mmCIF file of C-alpha atoms in Angstrom:
data_model
loop_
_atom_site.group_PDB
_atom_site.id
_atom_site.type_symbol
_atom_site.label_atom_id
_atom_site.label_comp_id
_atom_site.label_asym_id
_atom_site.label_seq_id
_atom_site.Cartn_x
_atom_site.Cartn_y
_atom_site.Cartn_z
ATOM 1 C CA MET O 1 64.007 11.467 -61.366
ATOM 2 C CA MET O 2 66.160 9.255 -63.760
ATOM 3 C CA VAL O 3 69.596 7.718 -62.675
ATOM 4 C CA LYS O 4 72.122 6.491 -65.202
ATOM 5 C CA ALA O 5 73.935 3.326 -64.514
ATOM 6 C CA ALA O 6 76.348 1.240 -66.653
ATOM 7 C CA ILE O 7 73.760 -1.441 -67.398
ATOM 8 C CA LYS O 8 70.497 0.583 -67.420
ATOM 9 C CA GLU O 9 68.805 3.847 -66.843
ATOM 10 C CA TYR O 10 66.323 3.572 -63.889
ATOM 11 C CA GLU O 11 63.671 5.866 -62.509
ATOM 12 C CA VAL O 12 62.719 7.092 -59.074
ATOM 13 C CA ILE O 13 58.986 7.844 -58.662
ATOM 14 C CA PHE O 14 57.682 9.821 -55.774
ATOM 15 C CA GLU O 15 54.146 8.990 -54.536
ATOM 16 C CA ASN O 16 51.943 10.550 -51.790
ATOM 17 C CA ASN O 17 49.707 7.616 -51.154
ATOM 18 C CA LEU O 18 49.406 3.742 -51.717
ATOM 19 C CA LEU O 19 47.250 3.977 -54.858
ATOM 20 C CA PHE O 20 50.247 3.182 -57.140
ATOM 21 C CA PHE O 21 50.200 -0.336 -55.874
ATOM 22 C CA ASN O 22 47.133 -0.878 -58.110
ATOM 23 C CA ASP O 23 49.497 -0.819 -61.078
ATOM 24 C CA LEU O 24 52.032 -2.978 -59.498
ATOM 25 C CA LEU O 25 49.515 -5.686 -58.699
ATOM 26 C CA LYS O 26 48.761 -5.808 -62.502
ATOM 27 C CA ALA O 27 52.365 -6.130 -63.513
ATOM 28 C CA LYS O 28 52.952 -9.094 -65.877
ATOM 29 C CA ASN O 29 55.037 -12.047 -64.704
ATOM 30 C CA ALA O 30 55.448 -10.528 -61.345
ATOM 31 C CA PHE O 31 56.769 -12.126 -58.130
ATOM 32 C CA TYR O 32 56.424 -10.111 -54.889
ATOM 33 C CA VAL O 33 58.776 -10.232 -51.877
ATOM 34 C CA PHE O 34 57.560 -8.344 -48.731
ATOM 35 C CA ASP O 35 59.146 -7.575 -45.435
ATOM 36 C CA ARG O 36 56.933 -9.695 -43.346
ATOM 37 C CA LYS O 37 56.273 -6.752 -40.833
ATOM 38 C CA VAL O 38 55.343 -4.534 -43.790
ATOM 39 C CA TRP O 39 53.054 -7.085 -45.198
ATOM 40 C CA ASP O 40 51.250 -7.526 -41.769
ATOM 41 C CA LEU O 41 50.826 -3.750 -41.420
ATOM 42 C CA TYR O 42 49.787 -2.957 -44.998
ATOM 43 C CA LYS O 43 48.252 -5.928 -46.696
ATOM 44 C CA GLY O 44 44.732 -4.618 -46.114
ATOM 45 C CA LYS O 45 45.778 -1.294 -47.943
ATOM 46 C CA ILE O 46 47.597 -3.033 -50.797
ATOM 47 C CA GLY O 47 45.225 -5.477 -52.252
ATOM 48 C CA HIS O 48 45.273 -9.265 -52.849
ATOM 49 C CA ILE O 49 48.452 -11.125 -54.071
ATOM 50 C CA ASN O 50 48.247 -14.848 -54.964
ATOM 51 C CA GLU O 51 50.228 -16.775 -52.247
ATOM 52 C CA ASN O 52 52.079 -18.697 -55.064
ATOM 53 C CA ASN O 53 53.662 -15.505 -56.071
ATOM 54 C CA LEU O 54 54.363 -14.027 -52.728
ATOM 55 C CA PHE O 55 57.457 -14.510 -50.449
ATOM 56 C CA LEU O 56 57.460 -13.058 -46.933
ATOM 57 C CA LEU O 57 60.937 -12.240 -45.785
ATOM 58 C CA ASP O 58 61.868 -11.938 -42.076
ATOM 59 C CA ALA O 59 64.212 -8.877 -42.564
ATOM 60 C CA THR O 60 66.838 -9.494 -39.993
ATOM 61 C CA GLU O 61 70.630 -9.553 -40.147
ATOM 62 C CA ASP O 62 70.794 -13.252 -39.857
ATOM 63 C CA ARG O 63 68.498 -13.491 -43.074
ATOM 64 C CA LYS O 64 70.671 -11.108 -45.158
ATOM 65 C CA VAL O 65 72.613 -14.078 -46.491
ATOM 66 C CA ILE O 66 73.007 -15.898 -49.882
ATOM 67 C CA ASP O 67 70.733 -18.694 -48.748
ATOM 68 C CA THR O 68 67.769 -16.311 -48.624
ATOM 69 C CA ALA O 69 68.466 -14.967 -51.985
ATOM 70 C CA LEU O 70 68.522 -18.560 -53.224
ATOM 71 C CA ASP O 71 65.241 -19.277 -51.589
ATOM 72 C CA ILE O 72 63.750 -16.491 -53.579
ATOM 73 C CA CYS O 73 65.327 -17.717 -56.690
ATOM 74 C CA GLU O 74 64.019 -21.194 -56.160
ATOM 75 C CA ALA O 75 60.523 -19.886 -55.616
ATOM 76 C CA MET O 76 60.672 -17.946 -58.753
ATOM 77 C CA VAL O 77 61.912 -20.886 -60.767
ATOM 78 C CA GLY O 78 58.315 -22.402 -60.498
ATOM 79 C CA MET O 79 56.989 -19.532 -62.484
ATOM 80 C CA ASN O 80 56.141 -19.826 -66.187
ATOM 81 C CA ALA O 81 58.083 -16.690 -66.666
ATOM 82 C CA LYS O 82 61.983 -17.006 -66.876
ATOM 83 C CA ARG O 83 64.145 -14.149 -68.110
ATOM 84 C CA ASN O 84 60.863 -12.080 -68.575
ATOM 85 C CA ALA O 85 60.078 -12.529 -64.776
ATOM 86 C CA HIS O 86 59.628 -9.285 -62.639
ATOM 87 C CA LEU O 87 60.627 -9.257 -59.039
ATOM 88 C CA ILE O 88 58.920 -6.645 -57.115
ATOM 89 C CA SER O 89 60.218 -6.157 -53.523
ATOM 90 C CA VAL O 90 58.891 -4.041 -50.601
ATOM 91 C CA GLY O 91 60.769 -3.351 -47.538
ATOM 92 C CA GLY O 92 63.899 -1.545 -46.051
ATOM 93 C CA GLY O 93 67.674 -2.017 -46.685
ATOM 94 C CA ILE O 94 67.741 -5.749 -45.877
ATOM 95 C CA THR O 95 64.972 -6.490 -48.227
ATOM 96 C CA GLN O 96 66.725 -4.403 -50.784
ATOM 97 C CA ASP O 97 70.108 -6.295 -50.393
ATOM 98 C CA VAL O 98 68.603 -9.785 -50.539
ATOM 99 C CA THR O 99 66.155 -9.138 -53.570
ATOM 100 C CA GLY O 100 68.595 -7.037 -55.430
ATOM 101 C CA PHE O 101 71.109 -9.859 -55.195
ATOM 102 C CA ALA O 102 68.477 -12.371 -56.255
ATOM 103 C CA ALA O 103 67.397 -10.257 -59.241
ATOM 104 C CA ASN O 104 70.980 -9.971 -60.332
ATOM 105 C CA ILE O 105 71.878 -13.600 -60.333
ATOM 106 C CA LEU O 106 68.638 -15.192 -61.495
ATOM 107 C CA TYR O 107 68.798 -15.827 -65.201
ATOM 108 C CA ARG O 108 71.813 -13.416 -65.234
ATOM 109 C CA GLY O 109 69.409 -10.547 -64.386
ATOM 110 C CA ILE O 110 65.724 -9.960 -64.430
ATOM 111 C CA ALA O 111 63.525 -6.889 -64.097
ATOM 112 C CA TRP O 112 63.379 -5.517 -60.569
ATOM 113 C CA THR O 113 61.108 -2.853 -58.887
ATOM 114 C CA PHE O 114 61.792 -1.813 -55.396
ATOM 115 C CA VAL O 115 59.565 -0.038 -52.951
ATOM 116 C CA PRO O 116 61.648 1.235 -49.881
ATOM 117 C CA THR O 117 59.520 1.299 -46.763
ATOM 118 C CA THR O 118 62.119 2.896 -44.504
ATOM 119 C CA LEU O 119 63.197 6.468 -44.689
ATOM 120 C CA LEU O 120 66.840 5.315 -44.519
ATOM 121 C CA ALA O 121 66.464 3.215 -47.662
ATOM 122 C CA ALA O 122 64.340 5.909 -49.425
ATOM 123 C CA CYS O 123 66.853 8.713 -48.970
ATOM 124 C CA ASP O 124 69.943 6.757 -49.649
ATOM 125 C CA SER O 125 70.558 3.075 -50.417
ATOM 126 C CA CYS O 126 67.644 2.748 -52.876
ATOM 127 C CA ILE O 127 69.907 4.322 -55.703
ATOM 128 C CA GLY O 128 73.553 3.398 -56.389
ATOM 129 C CA GLY O 129 72.945 -0.218 -57.133
ATOM 130 C CA LYS O 130 74.949 -1.779 -54.231
ATOM 131 C CA THR O 131 73.783 -5.014 -52.676
ATOM 132 C CA SER O 132 75.505 -6.577 -49.734
ATOM 133 C CA LEU O 133 75.149 -9.949 -48.031
ATOM 134 C CA ASN O 134 76.614 -11.295 -44.801
ATOM 135 C CA TYR O 135 78.707 -14.547 -45.082
ATOM 136 C CA LYS O 136 79.493 -16.509 -41.931
ATOM 137 C CA SER O 137 80.925 -13.984 -39.417
ATOM 138 C CA PHE O 138 81.611 -11.354 -42.174
ATOM 139 C CA LYS O 139 79.264 -8.465 -42.477
ATOM 140 C CA ASN O 140 78.528 -7.293 -46.108
ATOM 141 C CA LEU O 141 81.191 -9.520 -47.573
ATOM 142 C CA LEU O 142 79.296 -10.513 -50.591
ATOM 143 C CA GLY O 143 77.646 -8.077 -53.161
ATOM 144 C CA THR O 144 77.057 -6.913 -56.491
ATOM 145 C CA PHE O 145 76.131 -3.678 -58.273
ATOM 146 C CA TYR O 146 72.534 -4.147 -59.674
ATOM 147 C CA PRO O 147 70.060 -1.154 -59.548
ATOM 148 C CA PRO O 148 66.252 -1.689 -59.757
ATOM 149 C CA ASP O 149 64.561 -0.648 -62.856
ATOM 150 C CA ARG O 150 61.956 1.474 -60.904
ATOM 151 C CA ILE O 151 61.869 2.745 -57.385
ATOM 152 C CA PHE O 152 58.649 4.007 -55.781
ATOM 153 C CA ILE O 153 58.962 6.247 -52.748
ATOM 154 C CA CYS O 154 55.891 6.821 -50.662
ATOM 155 C CA PRO O 155 56.112 8.607 -47.164
ATOM 156 C CA GLU O 156 52.914 6.878 -45.924
ATOM 157 C CA PHE O 157 55.120 3.832 -45.174
ATOM 158 C CA PHE O 158 57.191 5.845 -42.726
ATOM 159 C CA SER O 159 54.292 6.577 -40.444
ATOM 160 C CA THR O 160 54.574 3.062 -38.879
ATOM 161 C CA LEU O 161 58.377 3.195 -38.290
ATOM 162 C CA THR O 162 59.486 3.184 -34.723
ATOM 163 C CA GLU O 163 60.840 6.580 -33.378
ATOM 164 C CA ALA O 164 64.332 5.117 -33.496
ATOM 165 C CA ASP O 165 64.039 4.104 -37.154
ATOM 166 C CA LEU O 166 62.469 7.309 -38.204
ATOM 167 C CA LYS O 167 65.118 9.378 -36.598
ATOM 168 C CA SER O 168 67.860 7.187 -38.011
ATOM 169 C CA GLY O 169 66.519 7.896 -41.503
ATOM 170 C CA LEU O 170 66.356 11.589 -40.746
ATOM 171 C CA GLY O 171 70.063 11.363 -39.786
ATOM 172 C CA GLU O 172 70.850 10.542 -43.396
ATOM 173 C CA VAL O 173 68.397 13.161 -44.752
ATOM 174 C CA VAL O 174 70.091 15.832 -42.638
ATOM 175 C CA LYS O 175 73.547 14.643 -43.803
ATOM 176 C CA PHE O 176 72.787 14.790 -47.402
ATOM 177 C CA ASN O 177 71.084 18.123 -47.258
ATOM 178 C CA VAL O 178 74.057 19.546 -45.324
ATOM 179 C CA MET O 179 76.297 18.233 -48.012
ATOM 180 C CA LYS O 180 74.223 19.801 -50.723
ATOM 181 C CA GLY O 181 74.904 23.391 -49.650
ATOM 182 C CA GLU O 182 73.831 26.480 -47.636
ATOM 183 C CA PRO O 183 70.288 26.686 -49.316
ATOM 184 C CA SER O 184 69.377 23.199 -48.357
ATOM 185 C CA LEU O 185 70.730 23.704 -44.789
ATOM 186 C CA VAL O 186 68.490 26.783 -44.524
ATOM 187 C CA ALA O 187 65.635 24.852 -45.922
ATOM 188 C CA LEU O 188 66.174 22.149 -43.235
ATOM 189 C CA GLU O 189 66.160 24.699 -40.536
ATOM 190 C CA ARG O 190 62.792 26.061 -41.783
ATOM 191 C CA ASN O 191 61.078 22.785 -42.273
ATOM 192 C CA MET O 192 62.486 20.397 -39.654
ATOM 193 C CA GLN O 193 59.204 20.245 -37.820
ATOM 194 C CA LYS O 194 57.297 19.310 -40.932
ATOM 195 C CA LEU O 195 59.794 16.628 -41.551
ATOM 196 C CA LEU O 196 59.248 15.240 -38.070
ATOM 197 C CA GLU O 197 55.529 15.420 -38.585
ATOM 198 C CA LEU O 198 55.988 13.406 -41.970
ATOM 199 C CA GLU O 199 54.242 15.973 -44.075
ATOM 200 C CA PRO O 200 54.196 13.961 -47.429
ATOM 201 C CA ALA O 201 55.300 16.890 -49.788
ATOM 202 C CA ILE O 202 58.032 17.961 -47.385
ATOM 203 C CA VAL O 203 59.371 14.519 -46.923
ATOM 204 C CA ASN O 204 59.579 13.904 -50.632
ATOM 205 C CA GLU O 205 61.200 17.168 -51.120
ATOM 206 C CA PHE O 206 64.045 16.443 -48.861
ATOM 207 C CA VAL O 207 64.338 12.871 -49.830
ATOM 208 C CA ARG O 208 64.510 14.087 -53.459
ATOM 209 C CA ASN O 209 67.287 16.466 -52.532
ATOM 210 C CA SER O 210 69.162 13.693 -50.795
ATOM 211 C CA LEU O 211 68.910 11.450 -53.825
ATOM 212 C CA ASP O 212 69.680 14.257 -56.249
ATOM 213 C CA PHE O 213 73.005 14.942 -54.403
ATOM 214 C CA LYS O 214 73.892 11.258 -54.437
ATOM 215 C CA LYS O 215 72.950 10.855 -57.998
ATOM 216 C CA GLY O 216 75.296 13.404 -59.149
ATOM 217 C CA ILE O 217 78.313 11.490 -57.522
ATOM 218 C CA ILE O 218 77.268 7.944 -58.424
ATOM 219 C CA GLU O 219 76.704 8.636 -62.034
ATOM 220 C CA GLU O 220 80.248 9.994 -62.163
ATOM 221 C CA ASP O 221 81.746 7.157 -60.058
ATOM 222 C CA GLU O 222 79.310 4.260 -60.086
ATOM 223 C CA PHE O 223 81.696 1.521 -59.064
ATOM 224 C CA ASP O 224 83.325 3.310 -56.079
ATOM 225 C CA GLY O 225 86.727 4.082 -57.584
ATOM 226 C CA GLY O 226 87.112 7.899 -56.934
ATOM 227 C CA ARG O 227 84.647 10.638 -56.245
ATOM 228 C CA ARG O 228 82.182 8.367 -54.546
ATOM 229 C CA VAL O 229 84.448 8.416 -51.438
ATOM 230 C CA LEU O 230 82.843 11.941 -50.639
ATOM 231 C CA LEU O 231 79.594 10.060 -49.699
ATOM 232 C CA ASN O 232 81.646 8.692 -46.803
ATOM 233 C CA PHE O 233 81.212 12.015 -45.003
ATOM 234 C CA ALA O 234 80.234 11.221 -41.401
ATOM 235 C CA HIS O 235 80.479 7.516 -42.060
ATOM 236 C CA THR O 236 84.124 6.971 -40.959
ATOM 237 C CA PHE O 237 82.973 7.878 -37.423
ATOM 238 C CA GLY O 238 79.390 6.693 -37.843
ATOM 239 C CA HIS O 239 80.326 3.170 -38.677
ATOM 240 C CA ALA O 240 82.656 3.159 -35.721
ATOM 241 C CA PHE O 241 79.986 4.484 -33.447
ATOM 242 C CA GLU O 242 77.690 1.729 -34.411
ATOM 243 C CA VAL O 243 80.391 -0.951 -33.586
ATOM 244 C CA SER O 244 81.394 0.846 -30.306
ATOM 245 C CA SER O 245 77.704 0.881 -29.234
ATOM 246 C CA ASP O 246 77.207 -2.859 -30.311
ATOM 247 C CA TYR O 247 74.599 -1.395 -32.763
ATOM 248 C CA VAL O 248 72.470 0.156 -29.970
ATOM 249 C CA ILE O 249 72.911 3.354 -31.939
ATOM 250 C CA PRO O 250 71.184 2.693 -35.448
ATOM 251 C CA HIS O 251 73.060 3.484 -38.614
ATOM 252 C CA GLY O 252 71.500 6.907 -39.463
ATOM 253 C CA SER O 253 71.757 8.132 -35.885
ATOM 254 C CA ALA O 254 75.365 6.958 -35.841
ATOM 255 C CA VAL O 255 75.989 9.007 -38.994
ATOM 256 C CA ALA O 256 74.393 12.102 -37.394
ATOM 257 C CA LEU O 257 76.915 11.742 -34.531
ATOM 258 C CA GLY O 258 79.510 11.100 -37.038
ATOM 259 C CA MET O 259 78.792 14.458 -38.536
ATOM 260 C CA VAL O 260 79.226 16.084 -35.050
ATOM 261 C CA ALA O 261 82.661 14.207 -34.755
ATOM 262 C CA ALA O 262 83.745 15.058 -38.264
ATOM 263 C CA ASN O 263 82.839 18.636 -37.890
ATOM 264 C CA SER O 264 84.656 19.013 -34.554
ATOM 265 C CA LEU O 265 87.783 17.791 -36.473
ATOM 266 C CA SER O 266 87.108 20.161 -39.415
ATOM 267 C CA GLN O 267 86.873 23.023 -36.818
ATOM 268 C CA ASP O 268 90.185 22.066 -35.266
ATOM 269 C CA ARG O 269 91.859 22.002 -38.683
ATOM 270 C CA GLY O 270 90.318 25.361 -39.555
ATOM 271 C CA LEU O 271 88.078 24.141 -42.373
ATOM 272 C CA LEU O 272 84.695 24.732 -40.707
ATOM 273 C CA SER O 273 83.356 27.714 -38.729
ATOM 274 C CA ALA O 274 82.076 27.114 -35.201
ATOM 275 C CA GLU O 275 78.841 28.969 -36.277
ATOM 276 C CA LYS O 276 78.054 26.521 -39.087
ATOM 277 C CA ALA O 277 79.046 23.617 -36.874
ATOM 278 C CA ARG O 278 76.521 24.759 -34.164
ATOM 279 C CA ARG O 279 73.862 25.156 -36.828
ATOM 280 C CA ILE O 280 74.118 21.582 -37.897
ATOM 281 C CA GLU O 281 74.209 20.392 -34.371
ATOM 282 C CA ARG O 282 70.985 22.087 -33.592
ATOM 283 C CA LEU O 283 69.461 20.219 -36.409
ATOM 284 C CA ILE O 284 70.909 16.854 -35.061
ATOM 285 C CA ASP O 285 69.491 17.722 -31.657
ATOM 286 C CA ARG O 286 65.994 17.336 -32.996
ATOM 287 C CA ILE O 287 66.429 14.033 -34.676
ATOM 288 C CA LEU O 288 68.526 12.120 -32.035
ATOM 289 C CA LEU O 289 67.322 9.985 -29.150
ATOM 290 C CA ASP O 290 69.156 10.176 -25.904
ATOM 291 C CA TYR O 291 72.246 7.856 -25.947
ATOM 292 C CA ALA O 292 74.728 7.094 -23.064
ATOM 293 C CA THR O 293 78.237 8.561 -23.430
ATOM 294 C CA GLU O 294 79.516 5.053 -22.599
ATOM 295 C CA LEU O 295 78.399 3.948 -25.882
ATOM 296 C CA ILE O 296 81.265 6.000 -27.482
ATOM 297 C CA ASP O 297 84.515 4.254 -26.551
ATOM 298 C CA SER O 298 87.478 5.746 -28.228
ATOM 299 C CA ASP O 299 89.557 2.608 -28.109
ATOM 300 C CA VAL O 300 86.869 0.622 -29.915
ATOM 301 C CA VAL O 301 86.249 3.462 -32.343
ATOM 302 C CA LEU O 302 89.882 3.609 -33.234
ATOM 303 C CA GLU O 303 89.971 -0.140 -33.917
ATOM 304 C CA ALA O 304 86.847 0.013 -35.989
ATOM 305 C CA ILE O 305 88.041 2.779 -38.136
ATOM 306 C CA ARG O 306 91.257 1.040 -38.748
ATOM 307 C CA LYS O 307 89.425 -2.093 -39.796
ATOM 308 C CA ASP O 308 86.859 -0.167 -41.944
ATOM 309 C CA LYS O 309 87.021 -1.570 -45.487
ATOM 310 C CA LYS O 310 87.075 1.845 -47.002
ATOM 311 C CA GLN O 311 90.331 2.740 -45.270
ATOM 312 C CA ILE O 312 93.402 2.474 -47.534
ATOM 313 C CA GLY O 313 96.758 1.430 -46.095
ATOM 314 C CA SER O 314 97.841 2.124 -42.569
ATOM 315 C CA GLN O 315 96.719 5.802 -42.490
ATOM 316 C CA MET O 316 93.338 6.900 -41.343
ATOM 317 C CA THR O 317 91.083 8.461 -44.016
ATOM 318 C CA ALA O 318 88.034 10.720 -43.490
ATOM 319 C CA VAL O 319 85.903 13.229 -45.337
ATOM 320 C CA LEU O 320 85.553 16.629 -43.844
ATOM 321 C CA LEU O 321 83.028 19.476 -44.357
ATOM 322 C CA GLY O 322 84.193 23.090 -44.984
ATOM 323 C CA SER O 323 82.317 26.330 -44.249
ATOM 324 C CA ASP O 324 81.264 26.638 -48.001
ATOM 325 C CA HIS O 325 79.938 22.985 -47.893
ATOM 326 C CA ASP O 326 82.986 21.917 -49.799
ATOM 327 C CA LEU O 327 84.158 18.338 -49.059
ATOM 328 C CA THR O 328 87.872 17.491 -48.358
ATOM 329 C CA VAL O 329 89.292 13.899 -48.203
ATOM 330 C CA ILE O 330 92.143 13.687 -45.678
ATOM 331 C CA HIS O 331 94.449 10.700 -45.300
ATOM 332 C CA ASP O 332 96.396 11.792 -42.300
ATOM 333 C CA MET O 333 93.770 11.650 -39.458
ATOM 334 C CA THR O 334 95.738 11.008 -36.219
ATOM 335 C CA GLU O 335 94.910 8.928 -33.123
ATOM 336 C CA SER O 336 94.655 11.965 -31.013
ATOM 337 C CA GLU O 337 92.295 13.656 -33.424
ATOM 338 C CA VAL O 338 90.005 10.509 -33.326
ATOM 339 C CA ARG O 339 90.129 10.543 -29.510
ATOM 340 C CA ASP O 340 89.520 14.317 -29.294
ATOM 341 C CA ALA O 341 86.431 13.823 -31.692
ATOM 342 C CA CYS O 342 85.013 11.096 -29.520
ATOM 343 C CA ALA O 343 85.390 13.201 -26.357
ATOM 344 C CA TYR O 344 83.674 16.101 -28.161
ATOM 345 C CA VAL O 345 80.764 13.783 -29.109
ATOM 346 C CA GLN O 346 80.427 12.559 -25.489
ATOM 347 C CA GLU O 347 80.353 16.144 -24.223
ATOM 348 C CA TYR O 348 77.748 16.785 -26.922
ATOM 349 C CA LEU O 349 75.479 13.896 -25.789
ATOM 350 C CA ILE O 350 75.635 15.381 -22.265
ATOM 351 C CA THR O 351 74.982 19.014 -23.008
ATOM 352 C CA ARG O 352 72.784 18.961 -26.316
ATOM 353 C CA GLY O 353 69.436 20.520 -26.309
#
């Protein structure tokens, strides 16, 4: 899959096993950044890397800061290569953010290859070029647009994810494939068990579908000035559910619950049929851990939605799904609608399955 960006065209390559690392280890002028946990799990399968060209990253929120990116830059300054250096990073979304930022600022931009090791990063954030860093108490305040030159997606990495992280990634997979249309929804219904079992060909198929949908939007609106807002479907509520739960509910699972909330609002507005909403909920049933209703606090959710950086002005904006999988941006979501949607999600958590 090729993705067009303003500064370059980049490639997404799908692999079924780790043999592709043989070529990555032969790359010229390469410097490698690994999520430390990924390195500990897979170093025996990947091969030898000179410790002088290896940086192990503790991929935690407190390390997703500019100082970490500068540490990587400082380590790479010692290489003989300069603007011809090649940064190869392996890990999830935090690793992507830190290394993408470093690759962008070092020598005003160097070659960058990214290997996402979480399903969440593979099906969503690996394309689009966004990097985000935390600054002091501000989350994702600093950032750039700088896509990798190549992305390698290999489902073998997902086999060592925790159940929570795997199901979080599946939340985004379901979201994208629901957005893509009825044929993709039917395919999800037929193949959910194989997805849960991480059958490589099936995982790659649905990750490809997810990225293909996102690709069509970001190529038209790379810098988030218009149509890219449609990717915010389920995120208005999803981000707020993360905040309300104090991040006990991980991102992709919060997005899955965000679909439930947004779809209940769509039903109330006559945009989405009850039958289609139930079909989507049955899929979400299978990819969601049990979460207490107390994690969804409508007061906190309302405050979080109003503070969301993607909101414009004093009105509340959301993206809603229609029965034909059409997406509608509304700017007049009311407080009572938000509270009703939260109550619906709480009831769903009690009665689902």
